[in-house]
Coordinates of C-alpha atoms and ligand atoms in Angstrom, one line a residue:
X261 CA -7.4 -34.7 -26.0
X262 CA -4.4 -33.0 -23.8
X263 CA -4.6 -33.7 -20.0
X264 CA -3.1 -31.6 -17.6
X265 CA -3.2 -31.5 -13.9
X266 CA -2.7 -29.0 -11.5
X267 CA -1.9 -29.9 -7.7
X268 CA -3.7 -26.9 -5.7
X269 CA -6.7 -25.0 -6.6
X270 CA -6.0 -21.7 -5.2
X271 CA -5.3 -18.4 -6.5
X272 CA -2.7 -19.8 -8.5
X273 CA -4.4 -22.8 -9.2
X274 CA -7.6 -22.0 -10.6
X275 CA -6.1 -19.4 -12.6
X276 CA -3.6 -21.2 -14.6
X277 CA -6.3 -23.4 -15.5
X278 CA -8.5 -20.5 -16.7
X279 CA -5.2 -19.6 -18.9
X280 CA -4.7 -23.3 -20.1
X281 CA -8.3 -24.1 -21.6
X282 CA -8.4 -20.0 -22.6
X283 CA -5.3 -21.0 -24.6
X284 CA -5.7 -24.8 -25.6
X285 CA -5.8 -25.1 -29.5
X286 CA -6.9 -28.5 -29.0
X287 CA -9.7 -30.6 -26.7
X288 CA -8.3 -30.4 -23.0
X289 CA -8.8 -31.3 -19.6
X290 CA -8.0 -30.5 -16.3
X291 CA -7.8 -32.0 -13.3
X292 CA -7.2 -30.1 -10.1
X293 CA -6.6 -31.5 -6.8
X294 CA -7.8 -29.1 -4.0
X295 CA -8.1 -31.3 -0.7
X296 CA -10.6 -27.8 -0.2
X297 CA -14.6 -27.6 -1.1
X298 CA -14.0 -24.3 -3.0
X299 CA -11.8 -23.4 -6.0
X300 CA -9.7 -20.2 -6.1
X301 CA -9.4 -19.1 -2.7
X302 CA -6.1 -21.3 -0.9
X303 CA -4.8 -19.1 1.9
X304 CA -5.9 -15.6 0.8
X305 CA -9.1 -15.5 -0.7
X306 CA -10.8 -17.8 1.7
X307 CA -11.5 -15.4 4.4
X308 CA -15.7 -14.8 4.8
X309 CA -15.1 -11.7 6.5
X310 CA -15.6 -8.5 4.2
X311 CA -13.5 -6.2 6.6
X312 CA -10.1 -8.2 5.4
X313 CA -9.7 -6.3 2.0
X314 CA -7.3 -6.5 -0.8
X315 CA -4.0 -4.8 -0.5
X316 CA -4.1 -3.9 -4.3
X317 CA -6.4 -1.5 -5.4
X318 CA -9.0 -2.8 -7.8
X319 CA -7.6 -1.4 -11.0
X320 CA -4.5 -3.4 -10.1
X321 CA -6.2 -7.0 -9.6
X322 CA -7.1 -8.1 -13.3
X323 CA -6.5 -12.0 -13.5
X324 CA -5.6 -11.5 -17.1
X325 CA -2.5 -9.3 -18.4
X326 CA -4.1 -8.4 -22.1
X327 CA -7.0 -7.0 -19.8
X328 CA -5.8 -4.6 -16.8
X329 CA -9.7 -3.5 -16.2
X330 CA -10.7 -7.3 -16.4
X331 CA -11.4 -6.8 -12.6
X332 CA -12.8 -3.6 -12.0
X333 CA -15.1 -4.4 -14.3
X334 CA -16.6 -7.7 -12.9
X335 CA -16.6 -5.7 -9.1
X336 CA -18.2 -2.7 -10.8
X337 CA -15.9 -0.8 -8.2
X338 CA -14.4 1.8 -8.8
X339 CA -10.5 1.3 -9.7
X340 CA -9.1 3.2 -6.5
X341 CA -11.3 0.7 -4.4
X342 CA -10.0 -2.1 -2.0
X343 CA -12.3 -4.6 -2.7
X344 CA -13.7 -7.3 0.4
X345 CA -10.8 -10.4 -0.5
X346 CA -13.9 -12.6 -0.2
X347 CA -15.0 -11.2 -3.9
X348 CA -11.7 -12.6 -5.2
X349 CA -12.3 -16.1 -5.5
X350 CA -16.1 -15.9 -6.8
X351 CA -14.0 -13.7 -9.5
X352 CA -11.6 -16.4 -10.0
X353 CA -14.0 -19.3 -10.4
X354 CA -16.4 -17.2 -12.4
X355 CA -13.5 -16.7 -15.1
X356 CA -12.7 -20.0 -14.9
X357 CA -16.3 -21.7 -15.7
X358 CA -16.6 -18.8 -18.3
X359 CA -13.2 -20.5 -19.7
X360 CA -14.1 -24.2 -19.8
X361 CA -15.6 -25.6 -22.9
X362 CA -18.4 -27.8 -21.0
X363 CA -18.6 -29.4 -17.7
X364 CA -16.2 -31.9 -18.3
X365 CA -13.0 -29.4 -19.1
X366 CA -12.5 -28.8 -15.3
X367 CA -12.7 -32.0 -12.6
X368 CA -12.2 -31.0 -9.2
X369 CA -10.5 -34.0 -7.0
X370 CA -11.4 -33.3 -3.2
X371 CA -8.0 -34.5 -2.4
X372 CA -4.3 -34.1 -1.5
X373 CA -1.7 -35.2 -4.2
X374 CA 0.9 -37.0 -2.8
X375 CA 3.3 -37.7 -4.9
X376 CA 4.2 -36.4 -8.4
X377 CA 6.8 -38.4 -10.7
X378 CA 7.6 -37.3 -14.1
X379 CA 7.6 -40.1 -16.7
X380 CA 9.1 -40.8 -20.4
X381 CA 5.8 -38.8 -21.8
X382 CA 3.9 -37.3 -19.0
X383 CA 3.9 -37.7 -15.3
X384 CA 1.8 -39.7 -12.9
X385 CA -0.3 -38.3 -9.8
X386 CA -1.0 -40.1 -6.8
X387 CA -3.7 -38.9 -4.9
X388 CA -4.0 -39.5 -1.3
X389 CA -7.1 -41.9 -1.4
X390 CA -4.4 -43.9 -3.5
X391 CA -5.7 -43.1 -7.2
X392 CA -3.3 -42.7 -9.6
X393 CA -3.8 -40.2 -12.3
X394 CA -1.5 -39.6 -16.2
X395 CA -1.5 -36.7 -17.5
X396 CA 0.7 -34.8 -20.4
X397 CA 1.9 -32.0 -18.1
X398 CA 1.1 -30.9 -14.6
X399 CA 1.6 -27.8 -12.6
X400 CA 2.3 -27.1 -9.2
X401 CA 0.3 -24.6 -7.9
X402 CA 0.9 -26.0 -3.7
X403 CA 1.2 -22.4 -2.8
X404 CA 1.9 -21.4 0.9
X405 CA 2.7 -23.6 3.6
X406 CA 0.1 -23.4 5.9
X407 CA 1.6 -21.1 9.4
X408 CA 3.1 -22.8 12.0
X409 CA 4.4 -21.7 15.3
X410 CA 8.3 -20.7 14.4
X411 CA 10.9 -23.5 14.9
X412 CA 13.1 -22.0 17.9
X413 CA 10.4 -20.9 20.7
X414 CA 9.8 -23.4 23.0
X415 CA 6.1 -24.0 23.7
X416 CA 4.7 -25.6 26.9
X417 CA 2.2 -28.0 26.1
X418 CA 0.3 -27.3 27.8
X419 CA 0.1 -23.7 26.3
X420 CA -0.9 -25.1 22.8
X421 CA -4.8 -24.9 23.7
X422 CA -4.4 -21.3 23.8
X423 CA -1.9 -20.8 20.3
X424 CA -4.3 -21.0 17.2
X425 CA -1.8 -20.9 14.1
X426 CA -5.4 -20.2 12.3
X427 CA -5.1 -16.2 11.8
X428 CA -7.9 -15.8 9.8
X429 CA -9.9 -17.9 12.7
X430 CA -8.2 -16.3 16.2
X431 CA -10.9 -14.8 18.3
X432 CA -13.4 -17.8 18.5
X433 CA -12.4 -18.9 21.6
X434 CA -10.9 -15.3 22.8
X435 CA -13.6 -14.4 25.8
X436 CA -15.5 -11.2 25.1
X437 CA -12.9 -8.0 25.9
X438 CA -10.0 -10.4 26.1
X439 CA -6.2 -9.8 25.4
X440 CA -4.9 -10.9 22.1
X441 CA -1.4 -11.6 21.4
X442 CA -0.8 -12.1 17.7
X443 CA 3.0 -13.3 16.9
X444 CA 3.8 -11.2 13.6
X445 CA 3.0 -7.4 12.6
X446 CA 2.7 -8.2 8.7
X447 CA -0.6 -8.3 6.3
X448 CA -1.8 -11.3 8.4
X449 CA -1.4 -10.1 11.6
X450 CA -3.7 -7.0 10.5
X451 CA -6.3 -9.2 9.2
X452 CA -6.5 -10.8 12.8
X453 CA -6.5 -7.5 14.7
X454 CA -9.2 -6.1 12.4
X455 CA -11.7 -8.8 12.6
X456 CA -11.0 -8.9 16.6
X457 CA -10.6 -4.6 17.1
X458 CA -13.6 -4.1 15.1
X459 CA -15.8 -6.9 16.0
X460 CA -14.9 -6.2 20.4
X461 CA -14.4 -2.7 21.2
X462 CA -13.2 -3.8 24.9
X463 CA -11.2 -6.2 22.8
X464 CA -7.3 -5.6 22.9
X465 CA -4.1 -6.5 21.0
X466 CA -0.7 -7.0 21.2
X467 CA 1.7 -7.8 18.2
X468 CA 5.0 -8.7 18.5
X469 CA 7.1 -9.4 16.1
X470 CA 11.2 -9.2 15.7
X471 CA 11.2 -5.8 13.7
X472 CA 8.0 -4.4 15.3
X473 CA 7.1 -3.0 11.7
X474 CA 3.7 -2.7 10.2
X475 CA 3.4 -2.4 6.4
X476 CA 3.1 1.1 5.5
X477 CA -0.2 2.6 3.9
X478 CA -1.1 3.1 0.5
X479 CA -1.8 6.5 -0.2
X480 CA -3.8 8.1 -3.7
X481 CA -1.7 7.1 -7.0
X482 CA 0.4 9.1 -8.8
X483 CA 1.6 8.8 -12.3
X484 CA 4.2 6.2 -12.6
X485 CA 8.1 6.8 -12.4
X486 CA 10.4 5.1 -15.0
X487 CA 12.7 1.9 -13.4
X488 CA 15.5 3.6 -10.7
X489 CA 17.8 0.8 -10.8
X490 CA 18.0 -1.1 -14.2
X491 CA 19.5 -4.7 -14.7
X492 CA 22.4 -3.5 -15.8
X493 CA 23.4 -1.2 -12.9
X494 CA 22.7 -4.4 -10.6
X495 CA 24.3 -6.8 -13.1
X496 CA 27.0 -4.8 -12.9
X497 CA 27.6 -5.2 -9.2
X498 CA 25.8 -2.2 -7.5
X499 CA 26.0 -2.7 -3.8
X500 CA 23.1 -3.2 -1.9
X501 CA 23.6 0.0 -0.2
X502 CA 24.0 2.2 -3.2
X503 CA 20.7 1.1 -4.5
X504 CA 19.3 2.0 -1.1
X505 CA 20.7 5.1 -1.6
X506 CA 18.9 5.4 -5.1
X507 CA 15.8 4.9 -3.6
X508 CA 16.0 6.6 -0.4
X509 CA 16.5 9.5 -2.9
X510 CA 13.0 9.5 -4.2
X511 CA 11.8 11.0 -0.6
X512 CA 8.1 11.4 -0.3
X513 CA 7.7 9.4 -3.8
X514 CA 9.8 6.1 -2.3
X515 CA 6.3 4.4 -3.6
X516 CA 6.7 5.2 -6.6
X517 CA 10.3 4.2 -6.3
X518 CA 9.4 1.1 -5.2
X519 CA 6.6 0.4 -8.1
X520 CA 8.9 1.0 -10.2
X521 CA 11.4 -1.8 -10.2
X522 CA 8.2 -4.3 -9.9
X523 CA 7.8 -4.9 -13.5
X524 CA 11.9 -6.2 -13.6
X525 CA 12.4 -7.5 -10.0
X526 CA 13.1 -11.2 -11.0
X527 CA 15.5 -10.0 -13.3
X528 CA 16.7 -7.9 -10.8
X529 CA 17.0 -10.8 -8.4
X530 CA 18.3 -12.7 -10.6
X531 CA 21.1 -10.5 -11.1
X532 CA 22.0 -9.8 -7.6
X533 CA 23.7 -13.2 -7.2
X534 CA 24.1 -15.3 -4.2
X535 CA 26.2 -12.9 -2.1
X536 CA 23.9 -10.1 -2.5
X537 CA 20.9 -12.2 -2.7
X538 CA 21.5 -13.9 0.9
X539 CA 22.6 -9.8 2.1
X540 CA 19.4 -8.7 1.1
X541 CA 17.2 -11.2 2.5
X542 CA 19.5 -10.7 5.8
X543 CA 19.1 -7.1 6.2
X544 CA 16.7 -5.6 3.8
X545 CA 13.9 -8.0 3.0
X546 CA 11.4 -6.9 5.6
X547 CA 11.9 -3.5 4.8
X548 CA 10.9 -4.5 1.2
X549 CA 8.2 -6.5 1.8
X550 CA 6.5 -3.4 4.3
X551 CA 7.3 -1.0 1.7
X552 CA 6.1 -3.1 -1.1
X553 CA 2.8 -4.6 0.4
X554 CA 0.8 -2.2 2.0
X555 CA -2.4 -1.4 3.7
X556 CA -5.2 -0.1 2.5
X557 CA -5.9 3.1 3.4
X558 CA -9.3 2.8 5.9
X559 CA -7.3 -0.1 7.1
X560 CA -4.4 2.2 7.9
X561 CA -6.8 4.7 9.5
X562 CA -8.4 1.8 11.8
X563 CA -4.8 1.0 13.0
X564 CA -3.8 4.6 13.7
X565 CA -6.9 5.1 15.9
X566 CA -6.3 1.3 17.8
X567 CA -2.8 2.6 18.8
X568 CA -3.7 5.7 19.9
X569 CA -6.0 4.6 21.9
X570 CA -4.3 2.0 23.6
X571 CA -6.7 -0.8 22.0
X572 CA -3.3 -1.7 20.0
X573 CA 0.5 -2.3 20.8
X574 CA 3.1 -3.2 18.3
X575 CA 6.4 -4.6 19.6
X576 CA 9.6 -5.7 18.0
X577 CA 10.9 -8.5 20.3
X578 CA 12.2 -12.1 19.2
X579 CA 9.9 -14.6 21.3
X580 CA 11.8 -17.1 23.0
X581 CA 8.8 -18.7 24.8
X582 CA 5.2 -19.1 25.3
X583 CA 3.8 -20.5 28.2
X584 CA 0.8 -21.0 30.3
X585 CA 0.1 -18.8 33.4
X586 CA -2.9 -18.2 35.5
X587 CA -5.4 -20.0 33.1
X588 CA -3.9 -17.5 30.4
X589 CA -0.9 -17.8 28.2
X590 CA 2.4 -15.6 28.7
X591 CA 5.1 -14.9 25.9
X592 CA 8.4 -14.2 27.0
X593 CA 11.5 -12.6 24.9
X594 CA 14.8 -13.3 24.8
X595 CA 15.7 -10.3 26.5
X596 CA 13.6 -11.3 29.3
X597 CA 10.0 -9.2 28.5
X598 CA 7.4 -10.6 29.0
X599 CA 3.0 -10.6 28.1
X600 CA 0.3 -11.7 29.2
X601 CA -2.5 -12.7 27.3
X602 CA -6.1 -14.6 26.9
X603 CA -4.6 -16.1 23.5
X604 CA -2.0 -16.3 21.0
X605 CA -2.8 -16.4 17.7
X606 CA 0.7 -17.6 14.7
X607 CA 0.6 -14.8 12.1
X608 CA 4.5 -15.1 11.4
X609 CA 4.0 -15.4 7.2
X610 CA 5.0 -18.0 5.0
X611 CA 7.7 -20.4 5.7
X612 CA 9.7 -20.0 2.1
X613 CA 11.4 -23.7 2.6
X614 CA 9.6 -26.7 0.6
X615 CA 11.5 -29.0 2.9
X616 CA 8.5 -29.4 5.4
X617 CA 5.7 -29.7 2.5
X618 CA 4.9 -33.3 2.2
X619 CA 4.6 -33.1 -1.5
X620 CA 7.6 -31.5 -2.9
X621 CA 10.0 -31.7 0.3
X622 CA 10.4 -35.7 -0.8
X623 CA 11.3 -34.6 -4.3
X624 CA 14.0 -31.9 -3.3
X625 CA 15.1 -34.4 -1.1
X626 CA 15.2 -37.3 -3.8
X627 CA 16.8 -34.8 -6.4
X628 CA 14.1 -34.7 -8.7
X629 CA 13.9 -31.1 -7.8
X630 CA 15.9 -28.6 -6.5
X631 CA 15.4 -26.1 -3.7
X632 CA 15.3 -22.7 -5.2
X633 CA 18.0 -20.1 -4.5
X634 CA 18.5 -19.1 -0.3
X635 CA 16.7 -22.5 0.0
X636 CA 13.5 -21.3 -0.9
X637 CA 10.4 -22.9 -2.7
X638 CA 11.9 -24.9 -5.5
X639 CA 14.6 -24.2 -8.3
X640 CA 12.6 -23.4 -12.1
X641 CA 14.0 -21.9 -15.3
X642 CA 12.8 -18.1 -15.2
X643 CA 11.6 -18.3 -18.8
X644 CA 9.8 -21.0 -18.7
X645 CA 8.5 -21.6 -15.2
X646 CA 9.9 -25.5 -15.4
X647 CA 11.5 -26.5 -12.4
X648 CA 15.1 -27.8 -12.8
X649 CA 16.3 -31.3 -10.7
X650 CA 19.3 -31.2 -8.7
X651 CA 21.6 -31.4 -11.7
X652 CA 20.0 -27.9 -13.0
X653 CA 18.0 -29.9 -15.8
X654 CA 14.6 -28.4 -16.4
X655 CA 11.4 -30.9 -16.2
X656 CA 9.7 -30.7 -20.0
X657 CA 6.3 -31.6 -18.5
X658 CA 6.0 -29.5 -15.5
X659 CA 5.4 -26.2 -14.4
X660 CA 5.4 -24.4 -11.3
X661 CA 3.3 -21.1 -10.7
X662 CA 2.9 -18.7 -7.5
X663 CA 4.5 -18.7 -3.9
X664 CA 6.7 -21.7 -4.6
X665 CA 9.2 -20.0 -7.6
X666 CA 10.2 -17.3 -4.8
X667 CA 13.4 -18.4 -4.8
X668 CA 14.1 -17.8 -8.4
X669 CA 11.8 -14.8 -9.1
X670 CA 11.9 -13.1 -5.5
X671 CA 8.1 -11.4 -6.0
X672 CA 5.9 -14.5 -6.7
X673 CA 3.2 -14.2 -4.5
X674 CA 1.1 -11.2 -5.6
X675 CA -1.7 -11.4 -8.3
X676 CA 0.3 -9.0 -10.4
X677 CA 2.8 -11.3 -10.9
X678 CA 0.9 -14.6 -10.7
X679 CA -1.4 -13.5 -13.7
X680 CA 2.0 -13.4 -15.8
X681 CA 2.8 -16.6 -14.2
X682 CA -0.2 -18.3 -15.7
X683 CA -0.5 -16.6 -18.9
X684 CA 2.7 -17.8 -19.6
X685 CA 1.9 -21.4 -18.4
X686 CA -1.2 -21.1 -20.4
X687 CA 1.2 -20.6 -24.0
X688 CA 3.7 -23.0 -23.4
X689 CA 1.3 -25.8 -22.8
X690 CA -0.4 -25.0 -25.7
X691 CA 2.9 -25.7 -28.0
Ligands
LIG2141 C1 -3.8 -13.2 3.6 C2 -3.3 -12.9 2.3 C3 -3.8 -11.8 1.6 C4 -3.4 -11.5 0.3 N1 -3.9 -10.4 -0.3 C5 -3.5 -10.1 -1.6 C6 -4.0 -9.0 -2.3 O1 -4.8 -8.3 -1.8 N2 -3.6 -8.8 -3.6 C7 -2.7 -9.6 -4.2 O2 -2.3 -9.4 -5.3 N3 -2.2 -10.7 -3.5 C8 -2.6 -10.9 -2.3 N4 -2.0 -12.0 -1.6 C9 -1.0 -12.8 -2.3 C10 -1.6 -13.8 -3.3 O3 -2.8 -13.5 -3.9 C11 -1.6 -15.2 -2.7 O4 -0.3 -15.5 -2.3 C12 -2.2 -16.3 -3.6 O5 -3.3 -16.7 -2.9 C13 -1.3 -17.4 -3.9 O6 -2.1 -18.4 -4.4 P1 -1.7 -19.9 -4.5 O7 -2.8 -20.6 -5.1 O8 -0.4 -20.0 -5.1 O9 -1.5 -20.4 -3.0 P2 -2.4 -20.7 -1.8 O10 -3.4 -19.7 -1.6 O11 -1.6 -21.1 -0.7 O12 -3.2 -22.0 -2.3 C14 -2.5 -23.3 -2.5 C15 -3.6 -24.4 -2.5 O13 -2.9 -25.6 -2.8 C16 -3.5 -26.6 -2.0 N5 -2.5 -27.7 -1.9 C17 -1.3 -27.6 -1.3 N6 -0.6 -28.8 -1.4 C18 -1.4 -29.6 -2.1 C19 -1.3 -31.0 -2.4 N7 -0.3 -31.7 -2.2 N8 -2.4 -31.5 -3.1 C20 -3.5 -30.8 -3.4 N9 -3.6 -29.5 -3.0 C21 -2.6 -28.9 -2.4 C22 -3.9 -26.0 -0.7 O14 -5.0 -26.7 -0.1 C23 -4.3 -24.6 -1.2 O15 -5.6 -24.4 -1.4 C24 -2.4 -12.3 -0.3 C25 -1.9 -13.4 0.4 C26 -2.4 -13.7 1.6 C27 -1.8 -15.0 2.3

């Protein structure tokens, strides 16, 4: 019998274990450890609240490539629909229990691995209550680091009882009507002024984030464009600019623009190079990622009505401090503004570094890994997901999947691309 674990049991997680024992020619088993009581729902699906929706619209959210309607289907929704996020994960864990063999195929370790080292013929996993576990391969599905308040504001102590760097948990001990601040303008920050906006109508908000830029809305699709920019072009040394330019040429159809270059974006990120790469992330990332990740539309239309009527303020500022003041908390910016609110609440995104995870930041760090490309997540082999040490020698036994291959592959954290992810994962182990 093959053994295989996985370290998290997110999205990611769960799913790549679906593909595995989908895929397994022979007996297997998986372990997953998943310090969490549920399967499949890590950082995005594990929000109760059925007003924070998926940003994909149903006929987009299949967990399996060979079936695009896969999900649709199990939702019964229709496939322009933004399905409650909170269906996601029963999804996930329903096509993974449909996937397993018997009871046995999937154990579930209520625990944190803690370290991972790859042997002659398999690789060992310590678990934090100090078992150790063999297995023939194991993937690393740790996903997002959980938020944190950003490294360069300086927090009073005595401030931190008002910071939550929970998003999906911010208004709990927010007095009824009170003043919100939420650090960040992205998907995240959304899903905290929703629950709060809708929940409190004397409730207010402001975000503030460096950029002051909300994602932009999703509006009703249209047929598909072919690729603007291919490989090639890129390969080839296109400036950034130039491929701007491309885009910005599309006009009113810069979605589709956009949606088109998702199918080949690792190769196209791949291809940029490090000067480009490190350009882009300077001065174009964030206007990808608002572009690229949008809102659903009744979403959109909630946050339009909040900012007209004064219920919402977005802000582009770099905070510089947060402090306490009056029984209430005040952010200041570098340029000297300043707010007043009942709380903060941490909705800056990810953190792309691994250097700060406690399980893969001592393995960069050791050289048994590498940190991927701009220092994010860790360093794999594109066509095989394996993770190279620091000499650039891929691991035969491991995999990674999701949120940490961002360096390499750029768009890694999207179901769309995390389906591929383990459907690839799913073949290879099987050979
Ligand atoms: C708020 C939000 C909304 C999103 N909405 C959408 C959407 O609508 N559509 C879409 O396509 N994508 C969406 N995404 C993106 C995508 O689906 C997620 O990024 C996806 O959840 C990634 O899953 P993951 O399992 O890799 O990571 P995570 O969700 O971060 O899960 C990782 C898991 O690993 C566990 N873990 C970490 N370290 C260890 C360890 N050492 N030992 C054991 N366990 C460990 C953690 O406990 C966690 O449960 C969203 C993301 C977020 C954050």
């Amino acid at each position: 019998m093959s053994r295989i674990g996985i370290v998290g049991g997110g999205a990611a997680g769960a799913l790549v274990a679906a593909q595995i024992l989908r895929q397994a020619s022979d007996a297997t088993q998986i372990v997953i450890f998943e310090p969490r009581e549920q399967l499949a729902e890590g950082s995005a699906y594990s929000t109760t609240d059925e007003l924070h929706l998926l940003n994909v619209r149903a006929s987009g959210m299949s967990a399996l490539p060979d079936q695009p309607d896969h999900f649709r289907a199990w939702a019964r929704a229709e496939p322009t629909e933004f399905v409650p996020r909170v269906r996601y994960a029963n999804y996930l864990r329903d096509l993974l229990s449909e996937s397993a063999v018997d009871s046995d195929s999937v154990v579930h370790v209520r625990d944190l691995a803690v370290s991972v080292t790859p042997r002659p013929n398999g690789v060992r996993v310590k678990a934090a209550d100090g078992s150790s576990w063999e297995f023939d391969r194991v993937v690393l599905a740790t996903g997002h680091r959980p938020p944190a308040i950003p490294a360069g504001i300086r927090v009073n102590p005595k401030a931190l009882p008002y910071v939550s760097v929970d998003p999906w948990a911010p208004a709990t001990s927010l007095p009824a009507g009170g003043h919100l601040a939420i650090l960040g303008s992205g998907l995240t920050a959304i899903d905290a002024a929703m629950s709060l906006l809708t929940r409190d109508e004397d409730a207010s908000v402001v975000m503030v984030s460096r950029n002051g830029l909300l994602p932009a809305r999703h509006v009703p699709p249209a047929a598909p464009i072919p690729a603007l920019l291919t490989v090639d072009d890129v390969a080839e040394g296109l400036p950034l600019d130039r491929a701007l330019q491309v885009v910005r040429a599309a006009g009113d159809d810069w979605r589709l623009a956009i949606d088109s270059l998702r199918a080949t974006t690792p190769d196209l990120w791949q291809a940029l190079g490090p000067w480009r790469r490190e350009q882009f992330a300077r001065h174009l990332r964030r206007l990808w990622d608002v572009h690229r990740h949008r809102m659903a539309p009744s979403i959109a239309d909630a946050i339009d009505r909040w900012r007209s009527e004064g219920r919402l303020e977005v802000v582009a500022a770099p905070i510089d401090s947060i402090d306490v003041s009056e029984g209430r908390v005040a952010l200041r910016s570098a340029d000297d503004q300043l707010w007043i609110a009942d709380r903060v609440v941490v909705a800056t995104g990810p953190n792309d570094s691994v250097t700060t995870c406690p399980l893969l930041g001592p393995l960069v760090e050791e050289g048994t890994l590498a940190s991927g490309p701009l220092g994010w997540g860790v360093d794999v082999e594109p066509a095989t997901l394996r993770p190279r040490d620091h000499r650039g020698n891929p691991w035969p036994q491991l995999h990674v999947i999701g949120p940490p291959t961002r360096g390499t592959l750029f768009e890694s954290t999207a179901m769309p691309e995390i389906r591929q992810q383990a459907a690839l994962i799913g073949q290879l182990v099987r050979v």
